């Protein structure tokens, strides 16, 4: 299998979608550590990976989004950090079977706010990222996906931490609101400028907003970086309907076609849900 950096030069790559929401849909409540399920219920993570691959995903992410020492400590699991991360890679690799599927080590934010927004120590947070990345590298990932970061300083620390322990490519994705700003008020232009100067191979956006506004932001990204882009939108934003919060977007929204320049620049696109078992693979769907 050719290196991921080479593959994306000539291909639009379809990533998988949500892991946590599918685990929740299978009856696991949110008071559990979803990352630990790689150890206690390995078939659960493996089956989700298999569904995404069957649906057409070329990249699948390990179930390790919150498997850093800081987050695991809240479940008294910090001493299982190596086991959880290495097993997460193993399950994804097993699910890929003989198919040429790239396994991405998923890393999310630490969950600690950095001053002035919290009491998190950036050096401690960096050490936690470095430790997790080291175990994911040991497990044998093909790339890293850093996702749903809201503080650009934490993202920069995470990228640097990965670069210290691995030479595998890094995909770095921030999350912004429909105004194009992070929760801390940093705008998209500044985010792209700083990500462009980082050690990330690919940059982009994920979560919070739906496909349409995210594609609109791609135009801004294009004008500010020459790096390949990755976008992983939500299924729109939830709407209140008859007393229930409903995501109104359907799988067909993924067929929205960007402008010619955007289509060339977006190297990776993600879905948001896997199809049920024993059904034809319709979601995620590639662009036409």
Coordinates of C-alpha atoms in Angstrom, one line a residue:
X1 CA 0.0 0.0 0.0
X2 CA 1.4 3.4 -1.0
X3 CA 2.0 6.0 1.7
X4 CA -1.0 8.1 2.6
X5 CA 0.7 11.3 1.5
X6 CA 1.2 9.9 -2.0
X7 CA -2.3 8.5 -2.3
X8 CA -4.0 11.8 -1.6
X9 CA -2.2 13.5 -4.4
X10 CA -4.3 11.8 -7.0
X11 CA -7.4 10.7 -5.0
X12 CA -10.4 12.1 -3.1
X13 CA -10.3 10.1 0.0
X14 CA -13.4 9.0 1.9
X15 CA -13.0 8.9 5.6
X16 CA -15.3 7.1 8.1
X17 CA -17.7 9.1 10.3
X18 CA -18.8 9.2 13.9
X19 CA -17.7 6.6 16.4
X20 CA -19.1 7.9 19.7
X21 CA -22.6 8.4 18.5
X22 CA -22.8 4.9 17.1
X23 CA -21.5 3.4 20.3
X24 CA -24.2 5.4 22.1
X25 CA -26.8 4.1 19.6
X26 CA -25.7 0.6 20.5
X27 CA -26.8 1.1 24.1
X28 CA -23.6 2.3 25.9
X29 CA -24.4 5.4 28.1
X30 CA -22.1 8.4 28.1
X31 CA -20.9 7.8 31.7
X32 CA -18.6 5.1 30.3
X33 CA -15.2 5.5 28.7
X34 CA -15.8 4.8 25.1
X35 CA -12.1 4.4 24.6
X36 CA -11.9 1.6 27.2
X37 CA -14.4 -0.4 25.1
X38 CA -11.5 -1.4 22.9
X39 CA -10.5 -3.7 25.8
X40 CA -13.8 -4.7 27.4
X41 CA -15.9 -5.0 24.2
X42 CA -13.6 -5.2 21.3
X43 CA -16.2 -6.6 18.9
X44 CA -18.1 -3.3 19.2
X45 CA -15.4 -1.1 17.9
X46 CA -14.4 -3.7 15.3
X47 CA -18.0 -4.0 14.0
X48 CA -18.3 -0.2 13.5
X49 CA -15.0 -0.2 11.6
X50 CA -16.3 -3.0 9.4
X51 CA -19.5 -1.1 8.7
X52 CA -17.6 1.9 7.5
X53 CA -15.3 -0.1 5.3
X54 CA -18.3 -1.8 3.8
X55 CA -19.8 1.6 3.1
X56 CA -16.7 2.7 1.2
X57 CA -14.4 4.4 3.7
X58 CA -10.8 4.3 2.7
X59 CA -9.6 5.7 6.1
X60 CA -10.8 4.4 9.4
X61 CA -10.0 6.1 12.8
X62 CA -9.1 4.2 15.9
X63 CA -11.5 4.4 18.8
X64 CA -9.0 6.4 20.8
X65 CA -10.4 10.0 20.6
X66 CA -10.2 10.5 24.3
X67 CA -7.5 8.0 25.1
X68 CA -5.0 10.5 26.6
X69 CA -3.8 10.4 30.2
X70 CA -5.8 13.5 31.3
X71 CA -9.2 12.2 30.0
X72 CA -8.6 8.6 31.0
X73 CA -7.8 9.7 34.6
X74 CA -11.5 10.8 35.0
X75 CA -12.4 7.1 34.7
X76 CA -9.4 5.9 36.7
X77 CA -8.0 4.3 33.5
X78 CA -4.7 6.3 33.1
X79 CA -2.6 3.2 33.8
X80 CA -4.3 1.4 30.8
X81 CA -3.4 4.1 28.3
X82 CA -0.9 1.9 26.4
X83 CA -3.3 -1.0 26.2
X84 CA -6.2 1.1 25.0
X85 CA -4.3 2.9 22.3
X86 CA -2.4 -0.2 21.0
X87 CA -5.6 -2.2 21.0
X88 CA -7.5 0.5 19.2
X89 CA -5.0 0.3 16.3
X90 CA -5.2 -3.5 16.4
X91 CA -9.0 -3.6 16.1
X92 CA -9.0 -1.2 13.2
X93 CA -6.3 -3.2 11.4
X94 CA -8.2 -6.4 12.0
X95 CA -11.4 -4.8 10.6
X96 CA -9.6 -3.8 7.4
X97 CA -8.7 -7.4 6.7
X98 CA -6.9 -7.8 3.3
X99 CA -8.3 -4.5 2.0
X100 CA -6.0 -1.6 1.5
X101 CA -7.4 0.6 4.2
X102 CA -5.5 3.4 6.0
X103 CA -5.7 3.3 9.8
X104 CA -5.6 6.7 11.4
X105 CA -4.8 7.3 15.1
X106 CA -7.6 9.5 16.4
X107 CA -6.6 12.1 19.0
X108 CA -9.0 14.7 20.5
X109 CA -8.4 17.6 22.8
X110 CA -7.3 17.1 26.4
X111 CA -10.5 18.4 27.9
X112 CA -8.6 20.9 29.9
X113 CA -9.0 24.6 29.2
X114 CA -5.7 26.6 28.9
X115 CA -5.4 30.0 30.6
X116 CA -7.2 32.4 30.6
X117 CA -10.0 29.9 29.8
X118 CA -9.0 27.3 32.3
X119 CA -6.2 26.0 34.6
X120 CA -4.7 23.5 32.2
X121 CA -0.9 23.5 32.0
X122 CA 0.3 23.5 28.4
X123 CA 3.4 21.5 29.2
X124 CA 1.4 18.8 30.9
X125 CA -1.1 18.7 28.1
X126 CA 1.7 18.4 25.5
X127 CA 3.2 15.5 27.5
X128 CA -0.2 13.7 27.5
X129 CA -0.4 14.1 23.7
X130 CA 3.2 12.9 23.2
X131 CA 2.5 9.8 25.3
X132 CA -0.7 8.9 23.4
X133 CA 0.9 9.5 20.0
X134 CA 3.8 7.3 21.0
X135 CA 1.5 4.4 21.8
X136 CA -0.5 4.9 18.6
X137 CA 2.7 4.9 16.6
X138 CA 3.8 1.7 18.4
X139 CA 0.5 0.1 17.4
X140 CA 1.2 0.9 13.8
X141 CA -1.0 3.7 12.5
X142 CA -0.6 5.0 9.0
X143 CA -1.4 8.6 10.0
X144 CA -2.8 10.7 12.8
X145 CA -6.0 12.6 12.8
X146 CA -6.2 15.4 15.4
X147 CA -9.8 16.5 15.5
X148 CA -12.4 18.8 17.1
X149 CA -9.9 21.1 18.7
X150 CA -11.2 24.5 19.7
X151 CA -8.1 26.2 21.1
X152 CA -5.4 26.7 18.4
X153 CA -2.7 26.7 21.0
X154 CA -3.7 23.2 22.1
X155 CA -3.7 22.0 18.5
X156 CA -0.2 23.4 17.9
X157 CA 1.0 21.6 21.0
X158 CA -0.6 18.4 19.8
X159 CA 1.0 18.6 16.4
X160 CA 4.4 19.3 17.9
X161 CA 3.9 16.4 20.3
X162 CA 3.1 13.9 17.5
X163 CA 6.1 15.1 15.5
X164 CA 8.4 14.3 18.4
X165 CA 7.5 10.6 18.4
X166 CA 6.4 9.8 14.8
X167 CA 7.1 10.7 11.2
X168 CA 3.6 9.6 10.1
X169 CA 1.5 12.3 8.4
X170 CA -0.8 14.5 10.7
X171 CA -4.2 15.7 9.7
X172 CA -5.2 18.7 11.9
X173 CA -8.8 19.8 12.1
X174 CA -10.2 22.6 14.1
X175 CA -13.9 23.1 14.8
X176 CA -15.7 26.5 14.3
X177 CA -19.2 27.9 14.5
X178 CA -21.2 29.1 11.5
X179 CA -19.6 32.5 12.0
X180 CA -16.2 30.9 11.2
X181 CA -14.8 31.4 14.6
X182 CA -13.8 29.1 17.4
X183 CA -15.5 29.3 20.8
X184 CA -12.6 31.6 21.9
X185 CA -13.2 34.0 19.1
X186 CA -10.3 33.1 16.8
X187 CA -11.3 33.5 13.2
X188 CA -10.8 31.2 10.3
X189 CA -8.1 33.2 8.6
X190 CA -5.9 33.2 11.7
X191 CA -6.5 29.5 12.2
X192 CA -5.4 28.6 8.7
X193 CA -2.4 30.8 9.0
X194 CA -1.2 29.1 12.1
X195 CA -2.1 25.6 10.9
X196 CA -0.3 26.3 7.6
X197 CA 2.9 27.1 9.6
X198 CA 2.6 23.9 11.7
X199 CA 4.0 20.5 11.1
X200 CA 0.6 19.1 9.9
X201 CA 0.5 17.5 6.5
X202 CA -3.2 18.2 6.0
X203 CA -5.5 20.7 7.6
X204 CA -9.2 21.3 7.8
X205 CA -12.4 21.5 9.8
X206 CA -14.7 19.0 11.5
X207 CA -17.8 18.8 13.7
X208 CA -20.2 21.5 14.9
X209 CA -21.5 22.7 11.5
X210 CA -23.1 20.9 8.5
X211 CA -21.8 20.2 5.0
X212 CA -23.0 23.5 3.3
X213 CA -21.4 26.0 5.6
X214 CA -18.3 23.9 5.8
X215 CA -17.9 23.8 2.1
X216 CA -18.3 27.6 2.0
X217 CA -15.4 27.8 4.4
X218 CA -13.3 25.7 2.0
X219 CA -13.0 28.8 -0.2
X220 CA -11.3 30.7 2.6
X221 CA -9.0 27.8 3.3
X222 CA -8.0 27.6 -0.4
X223 CA -6.8 31.2 -0.4
X224 CA -4.6 30.8 2.6
X225 CA -2.8 27.5 2.3
X226 CA -1.3 25.1 -0.2
X227 CA -1.7 22.1 2.1
X228 CA -4.3 19.4 1.2
X229 CA -7.6 19.9 2.9
X230 CA -9.9 17.6 5.0
X231 CA -13.4 18.3 6.0
X232 CA -15.6 16.2 8.3
X233 CA -19.0 18.0 8.8
X234 CA -21.8 17.1 11.1
X235 CA -25.2 16.0 9.6
X236 CA -26.3 19.7 9.8
X237 CA -27.4 21.3 13.1
X238 CA -30.1 19.8 15.3
X239 CA -33.5 21.4 15.0
X240 CA -36.3 21.4 17.5
X241 CA -39.2 19.5 16.0
X242 CA -42.3 18.5 18.0
X243 CA -40.3 18.7 21.2
X244 CA -37.3 16.6 19.9
X245 CA -33.9 17.7 18.7
X246 CA -33.5 16.2 15.2
X247 CA -30.7 16.4 12.7
X248 CA -32.5 17.3 9.5
X249 CA -29.7 16.5 7.0
X250 CA -30.0 13.2 5.0
X251 CA -27.2 11.1 3.5
X252 CA -27.9 12.8 0.1
X253 CA -26.4 16.1 1.5
X254 CA -23.0 14.5 1.1
X255 CA -23.5 14.7 -2.7
X256 CA -23.4 18.5 -2.6
X257 CA -20.8 19.5 -5.2
X258 CA -18.3 22.2 -4.4
X259 CA -16.9 24.6 -7.0
X260 CA -14.2 23.3 -9.3
X261 CA -11.3 24.8 -7.2
X262 CA -12.7 23.4 -4.0
X263 CA -13.2 19.9 -5.5
X264 CA -9.5 19.8 -6.5
X265 CA -8.3 21.0 -3.1
X266 CA -10.4 18.9 -0.7
X267 CA -8.4 15.7 -0.4
X268 CA -10.5 14.1 2.3
X269 CA -14.3 14.0 3.0
X270 CA -16.1 12.2 5.8
X271 CA -19.5 10.8 6.3
X272 CA -21.4 11.0 9.6
X273 CA -23.0 7.5 10.0
X274 CA -22.5 3.9 9.0
X275 CA -25.2 1.9 7.3
X276 CA -27.0 -0.8 9.1
X277 CA -25.7 -4.3 8.6
X278 CA -27.0 -6.3 5.7
X279 CA -28.0 -3.3 3.7
X280 CA -26.5 -1.8 0.5
X281 CA -23.8 0.7 1.3
X282 CA -25.2 4.1 0.7
X283 CA -23.6 6.2 3.4
X284 CA -21.0 7.6 3.5
X285 CA -21.2 8.6 -0.1
X286 CA -18.5 10.1 -2.3
X287 CA -18.9 13.2 -4.4
X288 CA -20.2 12.5 -7.9

